[in-house]
């Protein structure tokens, strides 16, 4: 990387004087006139810029490095001499002070005074950390996702961040891939709904407001199909699957008004995501009409050379910008290459100007020319508002999934007087924050120990022992844990993963509990005391050998600041669990990829099944237990046929047959038993609805079906179609058929 571009090149300033050919007087240029239309301001400013200034506007550098512990951690010495003409900076500082200092240099020390846009990975919270997205999806509550993203936006913008690299909306069906933690699970429709909710939460109605930030859909596209669950690798995706599975969340979020996207590291059928003309210019811009800004992923432009697609950095830059990647993150190639490429006639200045216009348009829309500086809160009074921390806890409450409850051992209620809280996660805060901790403080997360201490204050005695490390033996801790279990009425085994075992560059070939944890669990269970396995993890795990060593299994994911409170609430009974899995838990890693909406095999019955293993997962998509019991009536349809441009209503009554109020999510699937254009999966989620059903009461859940929206499919060219003929609606194993006319 060439530092020359980081220090302000004097030559370009001299050259620029001659370029001042914009409209309006130089004392009051149009681009500085807030009353002028944005397009006029963009055009005026563009005319005034040199090619060097344009190339810098298309460049994002960083102050420090991003927070993902798995990521490339590079302290760069450019921080001290950062070029204030850079288009964007990844800002990892806490609070606006340093950001404002740098912004002041951009406004006052540069010829045109173009403000910098400051970006950061606010993935599930800025300081008030809420559950990882995979957990949030298990809540089946998009409104809660929107509310949490709105909190994150407000905290981020008031801390100097204008743009978040979120939501991550890559559909993932391989739990070996660490980044499954960051997305909304295995289903494309669900991810589409949550993606739109996140965009609305981050951006609100107006991104110039000081409570909103620009969102960034990532990683476009197909990253979740990473081969064998490894990271940064090939994804081999048929056109049909690209349209069926990986594109819909992006289309939904673009429709929801997302301002930017991030191009991905992975190869998409042999072509890098960050130089893929087909997906970016062809689909995103050409078919969907998106004219917002596309930023590359970190160094993914220079990686085009590493991936053996470009022969050198100039070619990589040319490929990237011509495929529609406007801004280059983190490798400073554009300032080096673009002026040369234009001068040599290899790159049209029109292409450069189009990209710069998208960057400038975003800055005008964010209001950065009028309000370049962020408010400063030295006392941190803009963070951790009590009502926000409460919202984060309410969100986490709905993400807890009760996976097993043998003998209805849960809820514990007041049945216990002595509880052993053991395991590497029992008194842990940091790992509750997941792989993108933002500016969360580990010591602000409520540990599982603290949560039980407050749940059972004065009602039960708690005993603690670490038991073991995440993947290391601890003989003394082990002994103490078994001893604590022997003295207790019930054991809470707090096991799972540290936050560095999921997220970026965190693939795992073995996704069961590491041997020390499995050995501890078996020893605890061998005491004969009832064991509750409480899991803190960022991916579906392989649990078949774990669940037989516990009476109950509670999946709490990585909940953020609420920490152990929601799970403790579920285990004691204060909360009735309502989480349902948004990603399948395999019976064995040998089944991967395994997901619910598979296509029917050519043979019926068990032909083609594994000789040595079931084809069923341990826990399927949509699974989760409740303390209530729900009975479903039959599906009723408002008609037995639907016109292709028509609509109809499907409804089902759900009765809570228990004595406990409970939240129930009804999943509505669509089936096309004979689709002559392309075979459809056996069932596909097209609607979901979550409601509180009070004890003994019945509630009606409805699906207002719009034929083209809910029953149509897209083929491998992205062409939407709806065939006439029989189709069915499936809910909880019940089916109602109808005819499409
Ligand atoms: C990382 C990640 C991306 C993140 C970016 C900036 O490599 O792939 O998700 O937003 O860099 O930190």
XYZ file of C-alpha atoms and ligand atoms in Angstrom:
753
model
C 0.000 0.000 0.000
C 1.464 3.351 -1.057
C 1.537 5.952 1.699
C 1.922 8.677 -0.924
C -1.852 8.777 -1.279
C -2.369 9.094 2.376
C -0.412 12.320 2.660
C -2.091 15.175 0.773
C -0.476 15.288 -2.715
C 0.523 18.938 -3.277
C 0.539 18.602 -7.055
C -3.122 17.774 -7.241
C -4.026 20.894 -5.313
C -2.222 23.104 -7.862
C -3.783 21.229 -10.740
C -7.200 21.517 -9.149
C -7.181 25.303 -9.176
C -7.603 25.128 -12.944
C -10.512 22.682 -12.515
C -12.814 25.046 -10.737
C -15.334 25.008 -13.514
C -18.530 24.380 -11.543
C -21.629 26.602 -11.615
C -22.521 29.400 -9.209
C -20.018 31.934 -8.008
C -16.916 30.506 -6.428
C -17.821 32.313 -3.263
C -21.185 30.515 -3.255
C -20.857 27.402 -5.402
C -24.075 25.461 -6.021
C -22.757 22.392 -4.252
C -22.607 24.363 -1.035
C -26.173 25.619 -1.415
C -28.492 23.501 0.804
C -31.521 24.813 -1.057
C -30.262 23.495 -4.386
C -31.482 20.065 -5.574
C -29.095 17.256 -4.638
C -28.492 16.332 -8.284
C -27.447 19.906 -9.084
C -25.067 19.921 -6.136
C -23.600 16.590 -7.209
C -23.109 17.764 -10.773
C -21.578 21.052 -9.717
C -19.135 19.477 -7.309
C -18.184 16.730 -9.744
C -17.164 19.318 -12.322
C -14.800 20.925 -9.861
C -12.935 17.745 -8.900
C -9.644 16.480 -10.310
C -9.256 12.789 -11.114
C -7.029 12.454 -8.044
C -9.698 13.951 -5.813
C -12.294 11.667 -7.407
C -10.166 8.579 -6.795
C -9.722 9.555 -3.137
C -13.467 10.072 -2.777
C -13.837 6.453 -3.901
C -11.542 5.257 -1.157
C -12.255 4.153 2.408
C -9.374 3.912 4.839
C -9.420 3.148 8.525
C -8.560 4.633 11.855
C -7.222 1.531 13.566
C -8.946 -1.656 12.479
C -12.395 -3.130 12.709
C -13.386 -4.889 15.895
C -13.767 -8.393 14.682
C -11.125 -10.286 16.662
C -10.785 -12.742 13.802
C -10.076 -10.034 11.299
C -6.934 -8.618 9.823
C -5.731 -6.415 12.675
C -3.558 -3.750 11.114
C -2.607 -0.647 13.005
C -1.784 1.702 10.158
C 0.582 4.621 10.564
C -1.601 6.619 8.212
C -3.787 7.447 11.188
C -1.555 10.365 12.059
C -1.260 11.672 8.500
C -4.591 10.540 7.106
C -5.457 12.342 3.875
C -8.571 14.441 4.623
C -9.733 14.072 1.010
C -10.569 10.411 1.582
C -14.193 9.645 0.810
C -14.719 7.543 3.907
C -13.029 6.283 7.039
C -13.831 3.236 9.129
C -13.971 4.878 12.516
C -13.374 2.634 15.486
C -13.035 5.431 18.042
C -15.520 5.628 20.887
C -17.260 9.014 20.800
C -17.159 11.747 18.163
C -14.137 13.737 19.256
C -11.444 12.138 17.039
C -13.879 11.831 14.185
C -14.706 15.540 14.381
C -11.029 16.478 14.429
C -10.470 14.544 11.232
C -13.665 15.966 9.727
C -12.454 19.488 10.531
C -9.369 18.825 8.450
C -11.551 17.625 5.573
C -13.697 20.744 5.721
C -10.957 23.321 6.334
C -7.727 21.898 4.909
C -8.928 20.682 1.518
C -9.719 22.626 -1.615
C -13.371 21.617 -1.896
C -14.205 20.867 1.736
C -15.943 17.570 1.016
C -16.933 15.921 4.329
C -15.812 12.380 5.100
C -18.447 9.707 5.732
C -17.568 7.641 8.773
C -18.518 3.969 8.740
C -18.404 1.198 11.328
C -19.638 -2.327 11.965
C -22.657 -1.690 14.127
C -23.941 -5.223 13.630
C -26.148 -5.835 16.668
C -25.711 -2.728 18.731
C -23.271 0.134 19.124
C -22.924 0.213 22.948
C -26.314 -1.240 23.934
C -25.606 -4.688 22.509
C -28.593 -6.836 21.618
C -28.744 -10.456 20.360
C -26.774 -11.580 17.331
C -28.885 -11.661 14.184
C -29.207 -15.446 14.109
C -30.753 -15.218 17.572
C -32.934 -12.268 16.588
C -34.328 -14.329 13.728
C -35.376 -16.992 16.250
C -37.652 -14.393 17.861
C -39.734 -14.189 14.672
C -40.385 -10.594 15.680
C -39.325 -8.213 12.859
C -40.683 -5.206 14.750
C -38.261 -5.981 17.572
C -35.413 -6.156 15.029
C -36.447 -2.760 13.682
C -36.562 -1.264 17.186
C -33.126 -2.614 18.081
C -31.597 -1.312 14.847
C -33.146 2.085 15.538
C -31.449 2.132 18.946
C -28.146 1.177 17.344
C -28.559 3.922 14.747
C -29.238 6.583 17.353
C -26.280 5.573 19.514
C -23.991 5.303 16.488
C -24.926 8.604 14.835
C -24.529 10.452 18.123
C -21.086 8.874 18.406
C -19.834 10.025 15.006
C -20.897 7.116 12.804
C -22.892 8.031 9.696
C -22.987 4.598 8.053
C -23.181 1.065 9.438
C -21.977 -2.021 7.577
C -25.198 -3.780 8.425
C -27.538 -5.691 8.042
C -25.699 -8.832 7.022
C -28.359 -10.746 5.076
C -26.513 -13.719 3.668
C -28.689 -16.822 3.797
C -26.599 -19.631 5.325
C -27.211 -23.357 5.535
C -23.816 -24.514 6.722
C -23.136 -24.132 10.455
C -19.459 -24.867 9.882
C -19.313 -21.326 8.431
C -18.678 -18.916 11.296
C -20.620 -16.081 9.699
C -23.931 -17.948 9.979
C -24.008 -16.091 13.295
C -24.331 -12.723 11.572
C -27.289 -13.380 9.320
C -30.957 -14.240 9.772
C -30.701 -17.989 9.222
C -31.407 -20.466 6.441
C -34.638 -19.214 4.959
C -34.699 -16.654 2.195
C -38.177 -15.285 2.937
C -37.417 -14.866 6.645
C -34.128 -13.137 5.836
C -36.016 -10.836 3.458
C -38.462 -9.763 6.156
C -35.752 -9.180 8.757
C -33.537 -7.379 6.239
C -36.271 -4.864 5.428
C -36.982 -4.373 9.135
C -33.305 -3.701 9.839
C -33.045 -1.156 7.007
C -36.099 0.657 8.340
C -34.636 0.614 11.823
C -31.263 2.006 10.774
C -32.458 4.582 8.248
C -35.834 5.648 9.595
C -37.614 8.074 7.255
C -34.683 10.407 6.696
C -30.991 9.558 6.916
C -30.062 13.197 7.438
C -31.630 12.952 10.888
C -29.130 12.741 13.724
C -30.837 9.583 14.939
C -30.396 7.593 11.742
C -27.545 6.091 9.750
C -27.170 4.766 6.225
C -27.440 0.980 6.083
C -25.251 -1.371 4.047
C -26.533 -4.736 2.801
C -23.819 -7.306 2.878
C -22.122 -9.331 1.482
C -23.437 -9.141 -2.039
C -23.859 -11.972 -3.011
C -23.949 -15.649 -2.136
C -21.299 -15.515 0.606
C -23.347 -17.915 2.735
C -22.761 -20.684 0.232
C -19.045 -20.735 1.120
C -17.674 -24.094 0.051
C -17.408 -26.591 2.951
C -18.147 -23.820 5.402
C -14.703 -22.264 4.989
C -14.354 -18.508 4.597
C -13.230 -16.345 1.654
C -13.643 -19.241 -0.788
C -15.525 -20.329 -3.882
C -19.296 -20.421 -3.861
C -20.763 -22.598 -6.564
C -24.332 -21.419 -6.983
C -26.642 -22.291 -9.832
C -28.554 -19.381 -11.349
C -31.735 -20.981 -10.005
C -30.391 -21.126 -6.460
C -28.977 -17.624 -6.740
C -32.469 -16.375 -7.504
C -34.318 -18.771 -5.193
C -32.171 -18.381 -2.125
C -29.454 -15.742 -2.070
C -30.853 -12.750 -3.953
C -34.347 -12.293 -2.432
C -33.206 -10.702 0.864
C -31.193 -8.147 -1.131
C -34.111 -7.400 -3.431
C -36.408 -6.921 -0.435
C -33.938 -4.669 1.354
C -33.244 -2.593 -1.770
C -36.999 -2.146 -2.088
C -37.037 -1.099 1.580
C -34.714 1.749 0.615
C -31.250 0.562 1.630
C -28.721 3.235 0.704
C -25.632 1.059 0.144
C -24.420 -2.476 -0.389
C -21.102 -4.172 0.235
C -19.656 -6.468 -2.417
C -18.393 -9.803 -1.160
C -15.069 -11.640 -0.945
C -16.306 -14.930 -2.345
C -16.177 -16.110 -5.921
C -19.681 -16.355 -7.360
C -19.432 -19.207 -9.847
C -15.801 -18.405 -10.505
C -16.053 -14.615 -10.571
C -15.151 -12.569 -7.490
C -18.127 -10.884 -5.825
C -16.232 -7.563 -5.969
C -15.736 -7.632 -9.721
C -18.939 -9.377 -10.734
C -20.542 -7.365 -13.493
C -23.458 -9.810 -13.729
C -24.562 -9.556 -10.121
C -23.793 -5.866 -9.545
C -24.370 -4.053 -12.838
C -26.591 -6.764 -14.283
C -28.934 -7.638 -11.449
C -28.547 -5.015 -8.713
C -28.342 -1.984 -10.935
C -29.812 -3.215 -14.180
C -32.776 -5.312 -13.046
C -33.516 -3.734 -9.687
C -32.620 -0.148 -10.632
C -30.431 0.377 -7.578
C -28.350 3.524 -7.958
C -26.984 3.741 -4.461
C -23.373 3.239 -3.525
C -21.572 -0.105 -3.488
C -18.513 -0.401 -1.271
C -16.132 -3.329 -1.516
C -15.466 -5.550 1.437
C -12.162 -5.009 3.259
C -9.404 -5.304 0.635
C -11.667 -7.366 -1.588
C -10.488 -5.334 -4.592
C -6.839 -6.218 -4.091
C -7.932 -9.772 -3.322
C -9.138 -10.089 -6.919
C -5.424 -10.546 -7.692
C -5.061 -13.073 -4.866
C -8.023 -14.948 -6.312
C -6.122 -15.107 -9.614
C -8.756 -13.188 -11.533
C -6.739 -10.005 -12.145
C -3.078 -9.958 -13.006
C -2.275 -6.822 -11.007
C -3.788 -4.053 -8.914
C -4.543 -1.834 -11.907
C -6.535 -4.597 -13.529
C -8.264 -5.398 -10.238
C -9.285 -1.747 -9.851
C -10.516 -1.615 -13.429
C -12.567 -4.790 -12.997
C -14.033 -3.631 -9.703
C -15.111 -0.151 -10.719
C -16.408 -1.276 -14.095
C -18.484 -3.997 -12.421
C -20.113 -1.358 -10.219
C -17.981 -1.257 -7.059
C -17.903 2.462 -6.327
C -15.765 2.594 -3.208
C -12.691 0.547 -2.379
C -12.421 -0.391 1.301
C -9.139 -0.715 3.054
C -6.522 -1.235 0.360
C -5.931 2.185 -1.232
C -5.887 0.861 -4.816
C -8.145 3.380 -6.518
C -5.943 6.473 -5.918
C -3.010 4.491 -7.332
C -4.798 3.035 -10.324
C -7.757 5.091 -11.498
C -5.884 8.223 -12.683
C -3.513 6.033 -14.705
C -6.346 3.917 -16.132
C -8.220 7.036 -17.254
C -5.065 8.613 -18.684
C -4.234 5.416 -20.586
C -7.760 5.328 -22.003
C -8.534 1.963 -20.308
C -11.189 3.462 -18.074
C -13.858 5.971 -19.049
C -14.041 9.062 -16.832
C -17.824 8.590 -17.075
C -17.556 5.402 -15.067
C -15.484 7.189 -12.446
C -17.908 10.120 -12.330
C -20.876 7.761 -11.907
C -19.206 6.214 -8.885
C -18.199 9.551 -7.383
C -21.733 10.872 -7.921
C -23.109 7.976 -5.819
C -20.692 8.762 -3.005
C -21.442 12.486 -3.083
C -25.196 11.878 -3.307
C -25.039 9.778 -0.128
C -23.133 12.537 1.663
C -25.654 15.157 0.595
C -28.537 12.901 1.669
C -26.868 12.319 5.038
C -26.690 16.092 5.457
C -22.937 15.955 5.973
C -22.278 19.150 4.012
C -24.565 21.092 6.336
C -23.803 19.105 9.482
C -20.294 17.637 9.082
C -19.682 17.362 12.822
C -21.297 14.896 15.184
C -22.449 15.919 18.648
C -19.992 15.146 21.425
C -21.007 13.498 24.685
C -17.893 13.248 26.848
C -20.107 11.864 29.621
C -21.522 9.121 27.398
C -25.048 10.300 28.190
C -26.069 9.357 24.636
C -25.525 5.679 25.362
C -27.152 2.904 27.390
C -30.456 4.697 27.928
C -32.422 2.570 30.424
C -35.305 2.155 27.990
C -32.871 0.949 25.318
C -31.295 -1.583 27.651
C -34.814 -2.745 28.472
C -35.629 -3.110 24.767
C -32.457 -5.150 24.251
C -33.572 -7.431 27.076
C -37.108 -7.736 25.699
C -35.611 -8.650 22.341
C -33.381 -11.288 23.925
C -36.331 -12.721 25.861
C -37.911 -13.749 22.566
C -34.767 -15.344 21.135
C -34.388 -18.098 23.726
C -35.178 -21.524 22.251
C -36.178 -24.365 24.572
C -34.814 -27.420 22.737
C -35.469 -30.168 25.265
C -37.446 -30.446 28.496
C -37.523 -34.079 29.572
C -40.016 -34.774 32.311
C -40.992 -31.106 32.215
C -38.151 -30.425 34.589
C -38.496 -26.785 33.534
C -39.597 -24.335 34.728
C -37.765 -24.820 38.002
C -39.927 -22.359 39.867
C -39.501 -22.744 43.615
C -38.828 -26.438 43.430
C -35.126 -25.950 44.094
C -33.127 -24.644 47.040
C -29.587 -25.204 45.780
C -28.424 -24.606 42.207
C -24.985 -25.349 40.757
C -24.045 -22.839 38.065
C -21.027 -24.322 36.323
C -19.023 -24.110 33.088
C -16.742 -21.687 31.204
C -19.643 -19.355 30.406
C -21.169 -19.207 33.891
C -19.508 -15.941 34.886
C -18.646 -14.657 31.442
C -19.678 -11.310 29.961
C -17.562 -10.673 26.870
C -18.633 -13.766 24.959
C -22.274 -12.792 25.396
C -21.606 -10.013 22.868
C -21.027 -12.226 19.862
C -18.396 -11.783 17.155
C -19.153 -8.113 16.435
C -19.090 -6.560 19.915
C -19.150 -2.978 18.611
C -18.412 -0.686 21.551
C -20.087 -3.000 24.012
C -18.241 -3.511 27.297
C -17.988 -7.130 28.438
C -18.375 -6.091 32.062
C -21.731 -4.491 31.238
C -23.199 -7.794 30.073
C -25.266 -9.566 32.724
C -23.540 -12.893 33.364
C -25.524 -16.085 33.817
C -24.344 -16.197 37.433
C -25.590 -12.655 38.096
C -28.867 -13.396 36.352
C -29.585 -16.432 38.529
C -28.406 -14.559 41.590
C -31.099 -11.952 41.024
C -33.735 -14.463 39.928
C -33.231 -16.555 43.060
C -32.204 -13.897 45.560
C -33.377 -15.168 48.941
C -34.966 -18.219 47.384
C -32.078 -20.542 46.613
C -28.361 -20.934 47.260
C -26.086 -20.852 44.214
C -22.822 -22.780 43.905
C -20.270 -21.874 41.214
C -17.466 -23.787 39.532
C -15.757 -23.146 36.182
C -15.504 -26.854 35.416
C -13.247 -26.467 32.376
C -12.098 -24.059 29.700
C -13.750 -23.808 26.301
C -11.466 -26.513 24.968
C -9.075 -27.094 27.837
C -9.150 -29.376 30.847
C -9.074 -27.959 34.368
C -8.767 -30.797 36.849
C -9.467 -28.680 39.909
C -12.332 -26.797 38.273
C -13.722 -30.123 37.086
C -13.586 -31.598 40.572
C -15.231 -28.531 42.070
C -17.989 -28.601 39.471
C -18.835 -32.234 40.135
C -18.725 -31.577 43.867
C -21.051 -28.581 43.463
C -23.417 -30.693 41.392
C -23.527 -33.386 44.068
C -24.574 -30.779 46.672
C -27.282 -29.224 44.493
C -30.857 -29.893 43.473
C -30.184 -28.963 39.847
C -27.161 -28.170 37.692
C -27.029 -25.395 35.102
C -24.202 -26.340 32.719
C -23.182 -23.134 30.918
C -21.387 -24.412 27.826
C -20.788 -23.435 24.202
C -18.442 -21.159 22.279
C -16.377 -18.040 22.878
C -17.338 -15.182 20.588
C -14.191 -15.737 18.519
C -15.409 -19.169 17.391
C -18.049 -17.673 15.136
C -18.112 -14.660 12.869
C -15.525 -13.887 10.209
C -12.667 -16.264 9.564
C -14.073 -18.626 12.216
C -15.066 -21.811 10.406
C -15.215 -25.051 12.421
C -15.086 -28.555 10.986
C -16.240 -30.046 14.301
C -19.311 -28.270 15.640
C -20.011 -30.428 18.685
C -19.036 -29.479 22.225
C -15.238 -29.672 22.559
C -14.091 -32.740 24.483
C -13.447 -30.986 27.835
C -16.966 -29.549 27.838
C -18.523 -32.859 26.763
C -16.569 -34.679 29.469
C -17.726 -32.174 32.096
C -21.347 -32.514 30.971
C -21.172 -36.310 31.211
C -19.637 -36.109 34.679
C -22.305 -33.695 35.864
C -25.017 -35.947 34.504
C -23.398 -39.006 36.082
C -24.020 -37.461 39.511
C -27.678 -38.279 38.958
C -28.706 -34.666 39.513
C -30.949 -33.090 36.863
C -28.859 -31.096 34.378
C -29.960 -28.096 32.347
C -27.606 -27.576 29.401
C -27.535 -23.822 28.776
C -25.864 -22.984 25.463
C -24.084 -19.746 24.530
C -22.998 -20.059 20.890
C -23.031 -18.328 17.508
C -24.039 -21.221 15.252
C -26.172 -24.376 15.234
C -24.154 -27.065 17.015
C -24.003 -30.824 16.699
C -25.600 -31.811 20.005
C -26.650 -35.449 19.676
C -24.051 -36.579 22.240
C -24.761 -33.666 24.534
C -28.535 -33.695 24.835
C -28.551 -37.275 26.174
C -26.555 -35.941 29.134
C -29.106 -33.354 30.143
C -32.758 -33.274 31.097
C -33.283 -29.853 29.534
C -31.492 -27.918 26.798
C -31.851 -24.139 26.446
C -30.332 -22.255 23.497
C -29.571 -18.662 24.495
C -27.223 -17.770 21.633
C -25.169 -14.593 22.236
C -27.747 -12.247 23.750
C -25.808 -9.033 24.300
C -26.313 -6.819 27.320
C -29.246 -8.817 28.716
C -26.791 -11.695 29.035
C -28.104 -14.506 31.200
C -31.316 -12.757 32.293
C -33.641 -14.083 29.544
C -32.392 -17.646 29.889
C -32.616 -17.477 33.670
C -36.144 -16.166 33.250
C -37.013 -19.123 31.045
C -35.367 -21.673 33.327
C -37.029 -20.339 36.458
C -40.358 -19.836 34.658
C -40.663 -16.032 34.668
C -40.567 -16.184 30.864
C -42.448 -18.635 28.673
C -39.971 -19.475 25.855
C -41.196 -18.421 22.398
C -38.011 -18.769 20.304
C -38.180 -21.040 17.250
C -35.096 -22.064 15.251
C -34.252 -19.989 12.181
C -31.539 -22.484 11.222
C -31.470 -26.267 11.353
C -29.405 -28.110 13.975
C -27.927 -31.129 12.166
C -27.873 -34.598 13.696
C -24.313 -34.814 12.467
C -21.988 -32.519 10.557
C -21.980 -35.225 7.896
C -25.476 -34.173 6.848
C -24.451 -30.607 5.899
C -25.881 -28.839 3.956
C -29.141 -29.631 5.681
C -32.110 -27.279 5.676
C -35.871 -27.537 5.664
C -36.904 -26.498 2.139
C -35.327 -29.291 0.145
C -36.654 -30.565 -3.138
C -38.317 -33.985 -3.231
C -35.904 -36.767 -4.255
C -36.544 -38.873 -7.323
C -37.441 -41.867 -5.193
C -40.090 -42.084 -2.492
C -39.583 -43.848 0.817
C -36.105 -44.386 2.220
C -34.334 -45.104 -1.043
C -31.366 -42.773 -1.306
C -31.165 -42.299 2.424
C -27.849 -42.644 4.262
C -26.949 -46.226 5.075
C -25.475 -45.181 8.408
C -27.432 -42.180 9.609
C -30.836 -40.574 9.652
C -31.631 -37.904 7.089
C -33.524 -35.954 9.733
C -31.847 -33.128 11.679
C -31.607 -33.162 15.433
C -33.738 -30.002 15.597
C -35.493 -28.739 12.456
C -36.095 -25.210 11.213
C -38.972 -23.647 13.180
C -38.515 -25.951 16.189
C -38.810 -24.744 19.758
C -40.751 -25.792 22.868
C -43.066 -23.677 24.991
C -44.471 -24.059 28.503
C -47.872 -23.728 26.869
C -49.488 -26.328 24.644
C -51.111 -25.236 21.426
C -53.657 -27.033 19.332
C -54.117 -26.124 15.674
C -57.435 -26.253 13.871
C -57.721 -26.977 10.167
C -56.710 -24.376 7.608
C -59.626 -22.538 6.057
C -59.403 -20.757 2.711
C -61.711 -17.958 1.618
C -61.899 -19.645 -1.762
C -60.853 -22.892 -3.423
C -59.259 -20.982 -6.281
C -57.325 -17.790 -6.869
C -56.889 -15.730 -9.996
C -53.340 -14.985 -11.049
C -53.887 -11.342 -10.197
C -56.151 -12.179 -7.285
C -55.999 -12.677 -3.540
C -57.537 -14.843 -0.870
C -57.349 -15.352 2.871
C -56.055 -18.410 4.630
C -56.661 -18.754 8.340
C -56.100 -21.183 11.151
C -57.269 -21.145 14.731
C -54.772 -21.893 17.447
C -55.934 -22.798 20.930
C -53.761 -22.574 24.017
C -54.818 -25.719 25.847
C -52.540 -25.049 28.839
C -52.924 -22.895 31.919
C -50.109 -20.619 30.846
C -50.245 -17.649 28.457
C -47.819 -18.164 25.594
C -46.517 -16.608 22.382
C -46.959 -18.790 19.312
C -45.503 -18.256 15.842
C -47.485 -19.718 12.985
C -45.408 -20.556 9.912
C -47.239 -20.501 6.583
C -45.654 -22.595 3.838
C -46.536 -22.849 0.158
C -46.298 -26.047 -1.889
C -46.447 -26.504 -5.652
C -46.590 -30.255 -6.289
C -46.020 -29.925 -10.034
C -44.157 -26.875 -11.271
C -43.241 -27.514 -14.894
C -40.870 -24.520 -15.190
C -38.605 -25.498 -12.279
C -39.054 -28.012 -9.482
C -40.016 -26.343 -6.227
C -38.924 -27.341 -2.725
C -41.389 -29.534 -0.868
C -42.474 -26.431 1.046
C -41.377 -22.812 1.230
C -42.015 -20.255 3.948
C -44.057 -17.324 2.628
C -45.524 -15.803 5.782
C -45.185 -15.975 9.540
C -47.110 -14.388 12.382
C -46.463 -14.346 16.123
C -49.200 -13.689 18.646
C -49.859 -14.038 22.338
C -52.466 -16.749 22.956
C -53.769 -16.584 26.488
C -54.324 -19.725 28.549
C -57.445 -21.540 27.385
C -58.035 -19.028 24.613
C -58.093 -19.365 20.855
C -56.638 -16.916 18.359
C -57.048 -16.824 14.605
C -53.918 -16.416 12.531
C -54.304 -15.277 8.945
C -52.290 -15.137 5.751
C -53.632 -12.613 3.247
C -52.427 -14.268 0.068
C -51.589 -12.184 -2.972
C -51.131 -14.583 -5.876
C -48.186 -12.917 -7.585
C -46.438 -11.878 -4.362
C -46.863 -15.090 -2.380
C -47.346 -17.935 -4.838
C -45.047 -17.045 -7.719
C -41.448 -18.121 -8.214
C -38.467 -16.817 -10.170
C -36.554 -18.852 -12.715
C -32.807 -18.877 -13.202
C -32.970 -15.643 -15.179
C -34.841 -13.846 -12.446
C -38.096 -13.926 -14.360
C -41.055 -14.199 -12.007
C -43.754 -16.656 -13.047
C -46.918 -18.201 -11.676
C -48.259 -21.378 -13.183
C -51.939 -22.319 -13.148
C -52.846 -25.510 -11.359
C -53.074 -26.963 -7.876
C -51.091 -25.547 -4.989
C -51.320 -25.942 -1.228
C -50.877 -24.013 1.944
C -49.159 -25.946 4.735
C -49.302 -25.051 8.428
C -48.103 -27.291 11.255
C -48.475 -30.410 9.122
C -51.925 -29.451 7.912
C -52.539 -28.820 4.226
C -55.235 -26.952 2.304
C -55.222 -27.111 -1.482
C -56.594 -24.682 -4.008
C -56.344 -23.888 -7.680
C -54.436 -21.090 -9.332
C -56.562 -20.109 -12.346
C -14.782 -7.383 7.175
C -16.104 -8.053 6.926
C -17.241 -7.096 6.703
C -16.999 -5.831 7.507
C -15.782 -5.150 6.914
C -15.449 -3.852 7.652
O -13.740 -8.065 6.535
O -16.164 -9.035 5.887
O -18.435 -7.779 7.113
O -18.124 -4.961 7.417
O -14.639 -5.996 6.931
O -15.038 -4.133 8.936
